[in-house]
PDB file of C-alpha atoms in Angstrom:
ATOM      1  CA  UNK A   1      -1.049   6.793 -18.865  1.00 75.00           C
ATOM      2  CA  UNK A   2      -3.808   6.074 -16.403  1.00 82.00           C
ATOM      3  CA  UNK A   3      -6.326   8.842 -16.016  1.00 88.00           C
ATOM      4  CA  UNK A   4      -9.783   9.845 -14.863  1.00 93.00           C
ATOM      5  CA  UNK A   5     -11.863  12.408 -16.703  1.00 95.00           C
ATOM      6  CA  UNK A   6     -14.746  14.464 -15.416  1.00 96.00           C
ATOM      7  CA  UNK A   7     -15.729  16.317 -18.575  1.00 95.00           C
ATOM      8  CA  UNK A   8     -17.935  18.927 -16.914  1.00 95.00           C
ATOM      9  CA  UNK A   9     -16.461  21.548 -14.618  1.00 95.00           C
ATOM     10  CA  UNK A  10     -19.934  22.477 -13.425  1.00 97.00           C
ATOM     11  CA  UNK A  11     -23.392  20.961 -13.590  1.00 98.00           C
ATOM     12  CA  UNK A  12     -26.494  22.998 -12.862  1.00 98.00           C
ATOM     13  CA  UNK A  13     -29.773  21.305 -12.083  1.00 98.00           C
ATOM     14  CA  UNK A  14     -33.083  22.451 -10.662  1.00 98.00           C
ATOM     15  CA  UNK A  15     -34.140  21.113  -7.283  1.00 98.00           C
ATOM     16  CA  UNK A  16     -36.285  18.014  -7.671  1.00 97.00           C
ATOM     17  CA  UNK A  17     -34.849  17.123 -11.057  1.00 98.00           C
ATOM     18  CA  UNK A  18     -32.588  14.115 -11.635  1.00 97.00           C
ATOM     19  CA  UNK A  19     -28.866  14.778 -11.751  1.00 97.00           C
ATOM     20  CA  UNK A  20     -25.933  13.085 -13.433  1.00 98.00           C
ATOM     21  CA  UNK A  21     -22.255  13.802 -12.895  1.00 98.00           C
ATOM     22  CA  UNK A  22     -20.090  12.098 -15.471  1.00 98.00           C
ATOM     23  CA  UNK A  23     -16.849  10.187 -15.050  1.00 98.00           C
ATOM     24  CA  UNK A  24     -14.805   8.136 -17.479  1.00 97.00           C
ATOM     25  CA  UNK A  25     -11.517   6.419 -16.836  1.00 94.00           C
ATOM     26  CA  UNK A  26      -8.551   4.950 -18.604  1.00 91.00           C
ATOM     27  CA  UNK A  27      -6.976   2.338 -16.348  1.00 85.00           C
ATOM     28  CA  UNK A  28      -5.751  -1.119 -17.218  1.00 80.00           C
ATOM     29  CA  UNK A  29      -7.403  -4.162 -15.739  1.00 80.00           C
ATOM     30  CA  UNK A  30     -10.491  -3.989 -13.548  1.00 82.00           C
ATOM     31  CA  UNK A  31     -10.090  -0.962 -11.315  1.00 87.00           C
ATOM     32  CA  UNK A  32     -11.987  -0.044  -8.204  1.00 92.00           C
ATOM     33  CA  UNK A  33     -14.114   3.055  -8.657  1.00 95.00           C
ATOM     34  CA  UNK A  34     -15.141   5.653  -6.090  1.00 96.00           C
ATOM     35  CA  UNK A  35     -17.107   8.849  -5.717  1.00 97.00           C
ATOM     36  CA  UNK A  36     -16.345  11.460  -3.088  1.00 97.00           C
ATOM     37  CA  UNK A  37     -18.016  14.762  -2.252  1.00 97.00           C
ATOM     38  CA  UNK A  38     -16.418  17.870  -0.825  1.00 95.00           C
ATOM     39  CA  UNK A  39     -18.357  20.620   0.908  1.00 91.00           C
ATOM     40  CA  UNK A  40     -16.788  24.072   1.380  1.00 85.00           C
ATOM     41  CA  UNK A  41     -13.887  24.144   3.826  1.00 78.00           C
ATOM     42  CA  UNK A  42     -14.188  20.431   4.441  1.00 81.00           C
ATOM     43  CA  UNK A  43     -12.307  17.302   3.497  1.00 85.00           C
ATOM     44  CA  UNK A  44     -13.691  14.769   1.066  1.00 93.00           C
ATOM     45  CA  UNK A  45     -16.460  12.429   2.121  1.00 95.00           C
ATOM     46  CA  UNK A  46     -16.899   8.947   0.698  1.00 94.00           C
ATOM     47  CA  UNK A  47     -20.161   8.456  -1.214  1.00 96.00           C
ATOM     48  CA  UNK A  48     -19.958   5.043  -2.838  1.00 96.00           C
ATOM     49  CA  UNK A  49     -17.708   2.560  -4.568  1.00 95.00           C
ATOM     50  CA  UNK A  50     -17.805  -0.163  -7.184  1.00 95.00           C
ATOM     51  CA  UNK A  51     -15.744  -3.266  -6.544  1.00 91.00           C
ATOM     52  CA  UNK A  52     -17.525  -6.007  -8.438  1.00 88.00           C
ATOM     53  CA  UNK A  53     -20.998  -7.346  -9.084  1.00 88.00           C
ATOM     54  CA  UNK A  54     -24.109  -5.318  -9.845  1.00 90.00           C
ATOM     55  CA  UNK A  55     -23.373  -2.420 -12.164  1.00 92.00           C
ATOM     56  CA  UNK A  56     -25.673  -0.105 -10.196  1.00 96.00           C
ATOM     57  CA  UNK A  57     -24.169   0.860  -6.876  1.00 96.00           C
ATOM     58  CA  UNK A  58     -26.125   2.653  -4.169  1.00 96.00           C
ATOM     59  CA  UNK A  59     -24.446   4.979  -1.733  1.00 95.00           C
ATOM     60  CA  UNK A  60     -24.986   7.693   0.827  1.00 92.00           C
ATOM     61  CA  UNK A  61     -27.580  10.499   0.678  1.00 93.00           C
ATOM     62  CA  UNK A  62     -29.607   8.800  -2.068  1.00 95.00           C
ATOM     63  CA  UNK A  63     -26.795   8.800  -4.610  1.00 97.00           C
ATOM     64  CA  UNK A  64     -26.106   5.912  -6.933  1.00 97.00           C
ATOM     65  CA  UNK A  65     -23.622   5.252  -9.689  1.00 98.00           C
ATOM     66  CA  UNK A  66     -23.725   3.154 -12.802  1.00 96.00           C
ATOM     67  CA  UNK A  67     -20.656   1.243 -13.888  1.00 95.00           C
ATOM     68  CA  UNK A  68     -20.327   0.611 -17.617  1.00 95.00           C
ATOM     69  CA  UNK A  69     -17.322  -1.494 -18.471  1.00 92.00           C
ATOM     70  CA  UNK A  70     -17.584  -1.167 -22.238  1.00 92.00           C
ATOM     71  CA  UNK A  71     -17.709   2.625 -22.025  1.00 94.00           C
ATOM     72  CA  UNK A  72     -15.275   2.740 -19.067  1.00 94.00           C
ATOM     73  CA  UNK A  73     -17.633   5.071 -17.285  1.00 96.00           C
ATOM     74  CA  UNK A  74     -18.894   5.444 -13.747  1.00 97.00           C
ATOM     75  CA  UNK A  75     -21.520   8.184 -13.736  1.00 98.00           C
ATOM     76  CA  UNK A  76     -22.975   9.467 -10.478  1.00 98.00           C
ATOM     77  CA  UNK A  77     -26.739   9.878 -10.354  1.00 98.00           C
ATOM     78  CA  UNK A  78     -29.540  10.932  -8.075  1.00 98.00           C
ATOM     79  CA  UNK A  79     -33.246  10.752  -8.943  1.00 97.00           C
ATOM     80  CA  UNK A  80     -34.205  14.019  -7.242  1.00 97.00           C
ATOM     81  CA  UNK A  81     -31.653  16.717  -6.472  1.00 97.00           C
ATOM     82  CA  UNK A  82     -31.651  18.779  -3.284  1.00 97.00           C
ATOM     83  CA  UNK A  83     -30.174  22.242  -2.786  1.00 96.00           C
ATOM     84  CA  UNK A  84     -28.007  20.692  -0.066  1.00 95.00           C
ATOM     85  CA  UNK A  85     -26.395  18.447  -2.712  1.00 96.00           C
ATOM     86  CA  UNK A  86     -24.543  21.485  -4.052  1.00 96.00           C
ATOM     87  CA  UNK A  87     -20.866  20.647  -3.618  1.00 96.00           C
ATOM     88  CA  UNK A  88     -17.725  19.520  -5.444  1.00 96.00           C
ATOM     89  CA  UNK A  89     -17.777  15.909  -6.591  1.00 97.00           C
ATOM     90  CA  UNK A  90     -14.717  13.810  -7.320  1.00 97.00           C
ATOM     91  CA  UNK A  91     -14.493  10.536  -9.176  1.00 97.00           C
ATOM     92  CA  UNK A  92     -11.511   8.345  -8.257  1.00 94.00           C
ATOM     93  CA  UNK A  93     -10.015   5.141  -9.556  1.00 92.00           C
ATOM     94  CA  UNK A  94      -7.675   2.665  -7.977  1.00 87.00           C
ATOM     95  CA  UNK A  95      -5.977  -0.081 -10.003  1.00 80.00           C
ATOM     96  CA  UNK A  96      -6.836  -3.544  -8.742  1.00 74.00           C
ATOM     97  CA  UNK A  97      -3.548  -5.130  -9.728  1.00 67.00           C
ATOM     98  CA  UNK A  98      -0.937  -5.502  -7.053  1.00 54.00           C
ATOM     99  CA  UNK A  99       1.800  -2.979  -6.745  1.00 60.00           C
ATOM    100  CA  UNK A 100       0.722   0.592  -6.610  1.00 63.00           C
ATOM    101  CA  UNK A 101      -2.650   1.335  -5.115  1.00 67.00           C
ATOM    102  CA  UNK A 102      -2.481   5.028  -5.714  1.00 77.00           C
ATOM    103  CA  UNK A 103      -5.753   6.838  -6.071  1.00 83.00           C
ATOM    104  CA  UNK A 104      -6.212   8.665  -9.352  1.00 88.00           C
ATOM    105  CA  UNK A 105      -8.681  11.509  -8.905  1.00 92.00           C
ATOM    106  CA  UNK A 106     -10.625  13.389 -11.522  1.00 93.00           C
ATOM    107  CA  UNK A 107     -10.486  17.162 -11.544  1.00 93.00           C
ATOM    108  CA  UNK A 108     -13.852  17.481  -9.880  1.00 95.00           C
ATOM    109  CA  UNK A 109     -17.288  18.663 -10.968  1.00 96.00           C
ATOM    110  CA  UNK A 110     -19.075  21.426  -9.149  1.00 96.00           C
ATOM    111  CA  UNK A 111     -22.750  20.619  -8.760  1.00 97.00           C
ATOM    112  CA  UNK A 112     -25.095  23.521  -8.288  1.00 97.00           C
ATOM    113  CA  UNK A 113     -28.692  22.723  -7.418  1.00 97.00           C
ATOM    114  CA  UNK A 114     -30.987  25.680  -7.960  1.00 96.00           C
ATOM    115  CA  UNK A 115     -34.035  26.227  -5.791  1.00 94.00           C
TER     116      UNK A 115
ATOM    117  CA  UNK B   1     -15.333   6.882  16.466  1.00 72.00           C
ATOM    118  CA  UNK B   2     -13.562  10.164  16.066  1.00 83.00           C
ATOM    119  CA  UNK B   3     -12.772  11.142  12.511  1.00 93.00           C
ATOM    120  CA  UNK B   4      -9.435  11.997  10.964  1.00 96.00           C
ATOM    121  CA  UNK B   5      -7.945  15.040  12.619  1.00 97.00           C
ATOM    122  CA  UNK B   6      -5.376  17.377  11.183  1.00 97.00           C
ATOM    123  CA  UNK B   7      -3.387  20.076  12.900  1.00 97.00           C
ATOM    124  CA  UNK B   8      -3.017  22.913  12.477  1.00 97.00           C
ATOM    125  CA  UNK B   9      -6.036  23.868  10.402  1.00 96.00           C
ATOM    126  CA  UNK B  10      -4.457  27.052   9.078  1.00 97.00           C
ATOM    127  CA  UNK B  11      -0.862  28.043   8.647  1.00 97.00           C
ATOM    128  CA  UNK B  12       0.930  31.044   7.195  1.00 98.00           C
ATOM    129  CA  UNK B  13       4.615  30.732   6.387  1.00 98.00           C
ATOM    130  CA  UNK B  14       7.148  32.698   4.387  1.00 98.00           C
ATOM    131  CA  UNK B  15       9.221  31.461   1.482  1.00 98.00           C
ATOM    132  CA  UNK B  16      12.237  29.436   2.502  1.00 98.00           C
ATOM    133  CA  UNK B  17      10.787  28.266   5.779  1.00 98.00           C
ATOM    134  CA  UNK B  18       9.804  24.713   6.529  1.00 98.00           C
ATOM    135  CA  UNK B  19       6.550  23.359   7.884  1.00 98.00           C
ATOM    136  CA  UNK B  20       5.296  20.193   9.560  1.00 98.00           C
ATOM    137  CA  UNK B  21       1.688  19.073   9.326  1.00 98.00           C
ATOM    138  CA  UNK B  22       0.168  16.440  11.532  1.00 98.00           C
ATOM    139  CA  UNK B  23      -2.542  13.849  10.955  1.00 98.00           C
ATOM    140  CA  UNK B  24      -4.242  11.464  13.361  1.00 98.00           C
ATOM    141  CA  UNK B  25      -6.144   8.706  11.554  1.00 97.00           C
ATOM    142  CA  UNK B  26      -9.325   7.038  12.668  1.00 96.00           C
ATOM    143  CA  UNK B  27      -8.631   4.559  15.435  1.00 94.00           C
ATOM    144  CA  UNK B  28      -7.698   1.187  13.933  1.00 92.00           C
ATOM    145  CA  UNK B  29      -6.785   2.594  10.544  1.00 93.00           C
ATOM    146  CA  UNK B  30      -3.217   1.793   9.608  1.00 91.00           C
ATOM    147  CA  UNK B  31      -2.993   3.375   6.173  1.00 92.00           C
ATOM    148  CA  UNK B  32      -2.512   7.122   5.887  1.00 95.00           C
ATOM    149  CA  UNK B  33      -2.293   9.065   2.652  1.00 94.00           C
ATOM    150  CA  UNK B  34      -1.531  12.706   1.963  1.00 96.00           C
ATOM    151  CA  UNK B  35      -2.844  14.880  -0.856  1.00 96.00           C
ATOM    152  CA  UNK B  36      -2.282  18.405  -2.050  1.00 96.00           C
ATOM    153  CA  UNK B  37      -5.359  20.220  -3.321  1.00 94.00           C
ATOM    154  CA  UNK B  38      -5.112  23.390  -5.379  1.00 92.00           C
ATOM    155  CA  UNK B  39      -7.656  25.090  -7.656  1.00 86.00           C
ATOM    156  CA  UNK B  40      -5.434  24.636 -10.687  1.00 80.00           C
ATOM    157  CA  UNK B  41      -4.127  21.111 -10.181  1.00 81.00           C
ATOM    158  CA  UNK B  42      -6.965  19.492  -8.289  1.00 85.00           C
ATOM    159  CA  UNK B  43      -6.102  16.647  -5.937  1.00 90.00           C
ATOM    160  CA  UNK B  44      -2.535  15.438  -6.227  1.00 92.00           C
ATOM    161  CA  UNK B  45      -1.344  12.349  -4.379  1.00 91.00           C
ATOM    162  CA  UNK B  46       1.735  12.941  -2.235  1.00 95.00           C
ATOM    163  CA  UNK B  47       2.420   9.656  -0.446  1.00 91.00           C
ATOM    164  CA  UNK B  48       0.905   6.789   1.474  1.00 92.00           C
ATOM    165  CA  UNK B  49       2.149   5.136   4.626  1.00 93.00           C
ATOM    166  CA  UNK B  50       1.227   1.785   6.059  1.00 91.00           C
ATOM    167  CA  UNK B  51       2.721   0.350   9.235  1.00 90.00           C
ATOM    168  CA  UNK B  52       5.368   3.073   9.342  1.00 93.00           C
ATOM    169  CA  UNK B  53       6.544   2.324   5.792  1.00 93.00           C
ATOM    170  CA  UNK B  54       6.040   4.493   2.757  1.00 92.00           C
ATOM    171  CA  UNK B  55       4.098   2.330   0.353  1.00 87.00           C
ATOM    172  CA  UNK B  56       3.432   4.745  -2.486  1.00 85.00           C
ATOM    173  CA  UNK B  57       4.797   8.079  -3.556  1.00 89.00           C
ATOM    174  CA  UNK B  58       3.504  10.715  -5.932  1.00 89.00           C
ATOM    175  CA  UNK B  59       5.457  12.975  -8.240  1.00 90.00           C
ATOM    176  CA  UNK B  60       6.552  15.667  -5.847  1.00 95.00           C
ATOM    177  CA  UNK B  61      10.065  16.987  -5.233  1.00 96.00           C
ATOM    178  CA  UNK B  62      12.159  15.744  -2.353  1.00 96.00           C
ATOM    179  CA  UNK B  63      11.249  18.846  -0.345  1.00 97.00           C
ATOM    180  CA  UNK B  64       8.065  16.973   0.511  1.00 98.00           C
ATOM    181  CA  UNK B  65       8.575  14.174   2.985  1.00 97.00           C
ATOM    182  CA  UNK B  66       6.520  12.256   5.473  1.00 97.00           C
ATOM    183  CA  UNK B  67       6.602   9.651   8.140  1.00 97.00           C
ATOM    184  CA  UNK B  68       4.286   7.491  10.159  1.00 97.00           C
ATOM    185  CA  UNK B  69       4.616   6.564  13.787  1.00 96.00           C
ATOM    186  CA  UNK B  70       3.864   3.274  15.511  1.00 95.00           C
ATOM    187  CA  UNK B  71       0.439   4.589  16.591  1.00 93.00           C
ATOM    188  CA  UNK B  72      -0.362   5.297  12.901  1.00 94.00           C
ATOM    189  CA  UNK B  73      -0.221   9.057  13.359  1.00 97.00           C
ATOM    190  CA  UNK B  74       1.524  10.704  10.457  1.00 98.00           C
ATOM    191  CA  UNK B  75       3.383  13.893   9.733  1.00 98.00           C
ATOM    192  CA  UNK B  76       4.393  15.531   6.516  1.00 98.00           C
ATOM    193  CA  UNK B  77       7.151  18.050   6.169  1.00 98.00           C
ATOM    194  CA  UNK B  78       7.798  20.592   3.468  1.00 98.00           C
ATOM    195  CA  UNK B  79      11.187  22.238   3.481  1.00 95.00           C
ATOM    196  CA  UNK B  80      12.283  25.397   1.714  1.00 97.00           C
ATOM    197  CA  UNK B  81       8.740  26.544   1.073  1.00 98.00           C
ATOM    198  CA  UNK B  82       7.824  28.084  -2.263  1.00 98.00           C
ATOM    199  CA  UNK B  83       4.860  30.260  -3.137  1.00 97.00           C
ATOM    200  CA  UNK B  84       3.455  27.376  -5.202  1.00 96.00           C
ATOM    201  CA  UNK B  85       3.212  25.217  -2.106  1.00 97.00           C
ATOM    202  CA  UNK B  86       0.202  27.223  -0.973  1.00 97.00           C
ATOM    203  CA  UNK B  87      -2.598  24.680  -0.935  1.00 97.00           C
ATOM    204  CA  UNK B  88      -4.997  22.649   1.130  1.00 95.00           C
ATOM    205  CA  UNK B  89      -3.197  19.556   2.406  1.00 97.00           C
ATOM    206  CA  UNK B  90      -5.505  16.640   3.048  1.00 96.00           C
ATOM    207  CA  UNK B  91      -4.804  13.536   5.038  1.00 96.00           C
ATOM    208  CA  UNK B  92      -6.856  10.387   4.589  1.00 95.00           C
ATOM    209  CA  UNK B  93      -6.917   7.105   6.452  1.00 95.00           C
ATOM    210  CA  UNK B  94      -8.139   3.694   5.432  1.00 92.00           C
ATOM    211  CA  UNK B  95      -8.909   0.527   7.346  1.00 87.00           C
ATOM    212  CA  UNK B  96      -8.176  -1.953   4.602  1.00 75.00           C
ATOM    213  CA  UNK B  97      -4.744  -2.685   3.265  1.00 69.00           C
ATOM    214  CA  UNK B  98      -5.799  -3.388  -0.309  1.00 73.00           C
ATOM    215  CA  UNK B  99      -7.057  -1.096  -3.045  1.00 76.00           C
ATOM    216  CA  UNK B 100     -10.771  -1.669  -2.502  1.00 81.00           C
ATOM    217  CA  UNK B 101     -11.010   0.320   0.707  1.00 84.00           C
ATOM    218  CA  UNK B 102     -12.467   3.776   0.790  1.00 90.00           C
ATOM    219  CA  UNK B 103     -10.566   6.598   2.394  1.00 92.00           C
ATOM    220  CA  UNK B 104     -11.718   8.888   5.168  1.00 94.00           C
ATOM    221  CA  UNK B 105     -10.446  12.417   4.866  1.00 95.00           C
ATOM    222  CA  UNK B 106      -9.602  14.983   7.463  1.00 96.00           C
ATOM    223  CA  UNK B 107     -10.658  18.623   7.138  1.00 94.00           C
ATOM    224  CA  UNK B 108      -7.263  19.611   5.805  1.00 95.00           C
ATOM    225  CA  UNK B 109      -4.561  22.111   6.665  1.00 97.00           C
ATOM    226  CA  UNK B 110      -4.702  25.329   4.662  1.00 96.00           C
ATOM    227  CA  UNK B 111      -1.104  26.418   4.060  1.00 98.00           C
ATOM    228  CA  UNK B 112      -0.404  29.901   2.762  1.00 98.00           C
ATOM    229  CA  UNK B 113       3.131  30.772   1.734  1.00 98.00           C
ATOM    230  CA  UNK B 114       3.929  34.472   1.428  1.00 97.00           C
TER     231      UNK B 114
END
């Protein structure tokens, strides 16, 4: 079965420190990979995506993600965390083969940046 | 451009009733998807519509249904509400027809079933 795993329910990091939110996936073929962020009482906001090409993808608000095909991972990173980055982060995968294009979301990781 | 809008934002219903939620996608977006978000189950895909046709469907009972109109606006309906249907229902629209397009989410409709 196709799946996305976010192994950490919560990540705590001090403001100014680098942050990593982990994501691994189990999807056949070469899927498209996404990160979304959700602030309280809001819908999800798109951060970045990997389609093809450079394994390091840059996105909104200074976030970037590293695609590793051999480890089937797509970890979200930021060099210097801000308190305002505190939110719920979702990794999502979409199969690239024709047919179903359903999003498969991870369970989410709550990021808490401490001042 | 205006973002994805969902109405109503909050709704309280009793068991057995039915409910209709509405979603207006970003102008020009023809794909609309619906998700159910709960603390225990996370984000669960309900269905996706493109050009008034249901293109994908998640694993939800037939009580959950949807439709899309010619102007791309979409509605979802839940009949015979159960307590477990209490959730945040999110609508998302996308400009591209293929799988590489990102989705733009509305703020959601918070449904409480009592």
